[in-house]
CSV table of C-alpha atoms in Angstrom, one decimal:
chain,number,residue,atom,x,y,z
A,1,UNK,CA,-89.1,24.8,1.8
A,2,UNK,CA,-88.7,28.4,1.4
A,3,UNK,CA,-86.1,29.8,-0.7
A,4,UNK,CA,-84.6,33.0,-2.5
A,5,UNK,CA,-85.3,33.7,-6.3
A,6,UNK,CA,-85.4,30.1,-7.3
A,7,UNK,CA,-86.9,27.2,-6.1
A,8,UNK,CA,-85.6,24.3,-4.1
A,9,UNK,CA,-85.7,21.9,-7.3
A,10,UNK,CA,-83.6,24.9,-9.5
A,11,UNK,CA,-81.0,25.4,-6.5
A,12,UNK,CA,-80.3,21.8,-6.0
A,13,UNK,CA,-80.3,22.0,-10.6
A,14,UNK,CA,-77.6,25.4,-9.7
A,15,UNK,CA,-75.6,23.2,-7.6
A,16,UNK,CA,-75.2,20.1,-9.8
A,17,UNK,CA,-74.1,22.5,-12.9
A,18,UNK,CA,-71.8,24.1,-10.9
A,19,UNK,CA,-70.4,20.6,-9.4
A,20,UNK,CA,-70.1,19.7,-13.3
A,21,UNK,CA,-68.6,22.9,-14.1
A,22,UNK,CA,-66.2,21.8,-11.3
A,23,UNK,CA,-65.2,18.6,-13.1
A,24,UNK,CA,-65.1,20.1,-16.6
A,25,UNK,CA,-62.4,22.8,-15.1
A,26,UNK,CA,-60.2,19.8,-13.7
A,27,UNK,CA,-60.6,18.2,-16.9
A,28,UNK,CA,-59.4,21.6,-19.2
A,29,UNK,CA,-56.7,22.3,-17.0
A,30,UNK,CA,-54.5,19.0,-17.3
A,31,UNK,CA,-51.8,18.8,-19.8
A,32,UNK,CA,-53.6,15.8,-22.2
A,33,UNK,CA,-50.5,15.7,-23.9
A,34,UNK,CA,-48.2,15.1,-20.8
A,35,UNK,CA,-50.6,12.5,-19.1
A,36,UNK,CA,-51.1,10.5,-22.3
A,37,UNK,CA,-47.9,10.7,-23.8
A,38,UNK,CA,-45.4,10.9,-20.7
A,39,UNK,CA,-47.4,9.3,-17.7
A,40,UNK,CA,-47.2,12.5,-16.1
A,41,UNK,CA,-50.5,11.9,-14.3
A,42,UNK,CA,-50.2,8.4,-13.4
A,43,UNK,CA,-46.8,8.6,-12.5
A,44,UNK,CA,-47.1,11.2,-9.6
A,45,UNK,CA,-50.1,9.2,-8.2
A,46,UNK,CA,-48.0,6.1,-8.4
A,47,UNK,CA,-45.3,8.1,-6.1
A,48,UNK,CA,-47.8,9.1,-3.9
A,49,UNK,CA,-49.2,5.7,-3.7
A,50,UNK,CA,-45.5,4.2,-3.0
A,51,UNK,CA,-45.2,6.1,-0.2
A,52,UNK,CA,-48.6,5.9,1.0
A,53,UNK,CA,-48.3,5.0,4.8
A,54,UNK,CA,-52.0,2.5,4.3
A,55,UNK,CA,-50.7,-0.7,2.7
A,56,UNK,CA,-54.1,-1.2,1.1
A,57,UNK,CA,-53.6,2.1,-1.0
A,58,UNK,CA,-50.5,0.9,-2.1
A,59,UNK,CA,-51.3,-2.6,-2.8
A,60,UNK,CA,-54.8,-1.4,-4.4
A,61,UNK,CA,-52.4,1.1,-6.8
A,62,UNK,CA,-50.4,-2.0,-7.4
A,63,UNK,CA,-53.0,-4.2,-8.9
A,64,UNK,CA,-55.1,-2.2,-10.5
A,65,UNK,CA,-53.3,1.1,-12.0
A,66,UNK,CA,-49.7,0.3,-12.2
A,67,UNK,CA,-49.8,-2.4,-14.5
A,68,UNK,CA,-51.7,-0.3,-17.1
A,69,UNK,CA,-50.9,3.3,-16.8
A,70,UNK,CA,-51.7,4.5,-20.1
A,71,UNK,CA,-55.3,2.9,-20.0
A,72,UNK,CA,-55.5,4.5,-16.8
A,73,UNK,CA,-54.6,8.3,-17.7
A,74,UNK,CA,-57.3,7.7,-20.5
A,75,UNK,CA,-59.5,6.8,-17.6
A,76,UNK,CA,-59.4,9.7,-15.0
A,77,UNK,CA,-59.1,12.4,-18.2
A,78,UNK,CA,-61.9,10.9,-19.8
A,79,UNK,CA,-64.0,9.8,-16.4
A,80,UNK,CA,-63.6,14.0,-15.5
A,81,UNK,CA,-65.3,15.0,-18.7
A,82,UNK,CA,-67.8,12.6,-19.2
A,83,UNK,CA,-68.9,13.8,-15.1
A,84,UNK,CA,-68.8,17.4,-16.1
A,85,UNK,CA,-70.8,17.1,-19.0
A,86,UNK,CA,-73.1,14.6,-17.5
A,87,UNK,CA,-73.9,17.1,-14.7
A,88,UNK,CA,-74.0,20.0,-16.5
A,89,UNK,CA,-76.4,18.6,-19.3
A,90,UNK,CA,-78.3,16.5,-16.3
A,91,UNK,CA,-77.4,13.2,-18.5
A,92,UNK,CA,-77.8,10.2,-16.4
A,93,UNK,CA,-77.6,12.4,-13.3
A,94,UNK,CA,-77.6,10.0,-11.0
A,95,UNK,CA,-74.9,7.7,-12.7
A,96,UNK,CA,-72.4,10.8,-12.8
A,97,UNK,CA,-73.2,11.7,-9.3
A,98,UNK,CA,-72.3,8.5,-7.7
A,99,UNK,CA,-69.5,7.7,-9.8
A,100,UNK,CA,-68.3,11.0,-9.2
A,101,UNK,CA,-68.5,10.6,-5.1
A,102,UNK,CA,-66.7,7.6,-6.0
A,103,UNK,CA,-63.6,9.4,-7.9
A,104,UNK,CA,-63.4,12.1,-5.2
A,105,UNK,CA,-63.9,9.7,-2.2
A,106,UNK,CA,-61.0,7.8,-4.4
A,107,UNK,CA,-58.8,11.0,-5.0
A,108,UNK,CA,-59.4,11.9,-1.3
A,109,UNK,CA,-57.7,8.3,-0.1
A,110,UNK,CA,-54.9,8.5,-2.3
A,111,UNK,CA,-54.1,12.3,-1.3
A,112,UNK,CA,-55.1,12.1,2.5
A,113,UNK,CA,-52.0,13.4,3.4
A,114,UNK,CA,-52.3,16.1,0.9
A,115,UNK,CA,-54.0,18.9,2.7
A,116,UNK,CA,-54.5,21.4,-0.2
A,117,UNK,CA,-56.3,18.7,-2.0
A,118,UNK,CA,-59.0,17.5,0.9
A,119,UNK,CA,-60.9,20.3,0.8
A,120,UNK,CA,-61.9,20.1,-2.7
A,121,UNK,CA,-62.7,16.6,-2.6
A,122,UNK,CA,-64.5,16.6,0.1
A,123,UNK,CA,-66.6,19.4,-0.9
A,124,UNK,CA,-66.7,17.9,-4.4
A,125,UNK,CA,-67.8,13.8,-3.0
A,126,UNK,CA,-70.6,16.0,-0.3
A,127,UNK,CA,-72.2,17.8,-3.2
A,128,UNK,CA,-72.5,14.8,-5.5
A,129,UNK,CA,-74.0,13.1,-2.6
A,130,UNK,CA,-76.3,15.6,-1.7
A,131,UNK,CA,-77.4,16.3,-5.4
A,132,UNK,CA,-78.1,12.0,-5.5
A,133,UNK,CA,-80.2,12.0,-2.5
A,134,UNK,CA,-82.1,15.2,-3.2
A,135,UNK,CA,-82.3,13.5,-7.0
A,136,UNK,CA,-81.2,16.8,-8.3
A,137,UNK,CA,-81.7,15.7,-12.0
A,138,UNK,CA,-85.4,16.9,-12.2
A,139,UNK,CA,-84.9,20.5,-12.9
A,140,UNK,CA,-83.2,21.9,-15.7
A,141,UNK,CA,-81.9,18.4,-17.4
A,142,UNK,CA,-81.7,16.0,-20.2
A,143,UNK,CA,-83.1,13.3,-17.7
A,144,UNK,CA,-86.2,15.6,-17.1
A,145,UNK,CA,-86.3,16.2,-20.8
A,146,UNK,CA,-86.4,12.5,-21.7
A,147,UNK,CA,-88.3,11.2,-18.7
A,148,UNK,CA,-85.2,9.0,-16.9
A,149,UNK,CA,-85.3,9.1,-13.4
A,150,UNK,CA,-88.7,9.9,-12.2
């Protein structure tokens, strides 16, 4: 593989710290305050689930977020930061990258109506997939550092 500057290995390292940096920004930007203490979060995802047009999305919402929103806002905030700093630190790498395909193949099921939003999760799920395969925790990482992985 010929490449520019960097190698292969420190690219596909570029791209998971900027896929981390991703998930940190989505995790700074929400109101903690709102999602914990007023459901803001969970509540607008439960509206867009309710009017879902796939039954299984709504019936999915119904048994598994609805009946425990609170939990669930601790969830997605906290899932969003412990990704960003997984991928930025190259902790667990490939734990973080799967479970974060998971979250934006998730988000992008919920939302598929919402056109502004499928873009960046469909970037967001093809870059955590690519940086799995390509095992992009060798370079630049705690997993490297510690010897996980190999």
């Amino acid at each position: 593989m010929q490449t520019i500057w960097l190698g292969g290995a420190e690219w596909l390292a570029v791209l998971r710290i900027g896929l981390g940096l991703w998930w940190l920004e989505s995790w700074r930007h929400k109101d903690r305050k709102a999602w914990f203490t007023r459901g803001t979060g969970i509540a607008w995802a439960a509206d867009v689930a309710e009017k879902h047009r796939w039954p299984a999305v709504r019936r999915g919402f119904d048994v598994v977020v609805r009946p425990y929103p609170k939990t669930m806002a601790y969830v997605v905030v906290y899932a969003e930061l412990a990704l960003g700093l997984g991928l930025v630190l190259g902790f667990l790498t490939p734990v973080a990258l799967a479970c974060g395909a998971l979250l934006n193949l998730l988000y992008l099921v919920l939302m598929i109506h919402d056109w502004a939003e499928q873009g960046q999760n469909g970037m967001m799920a093809l870059i955590s997939l690519v940086g799995l395969f390509a095992m992009c925790g060798q370079t630049w990482s705690l997993d490297a550092a510690l010897g996980l992985f190999r």
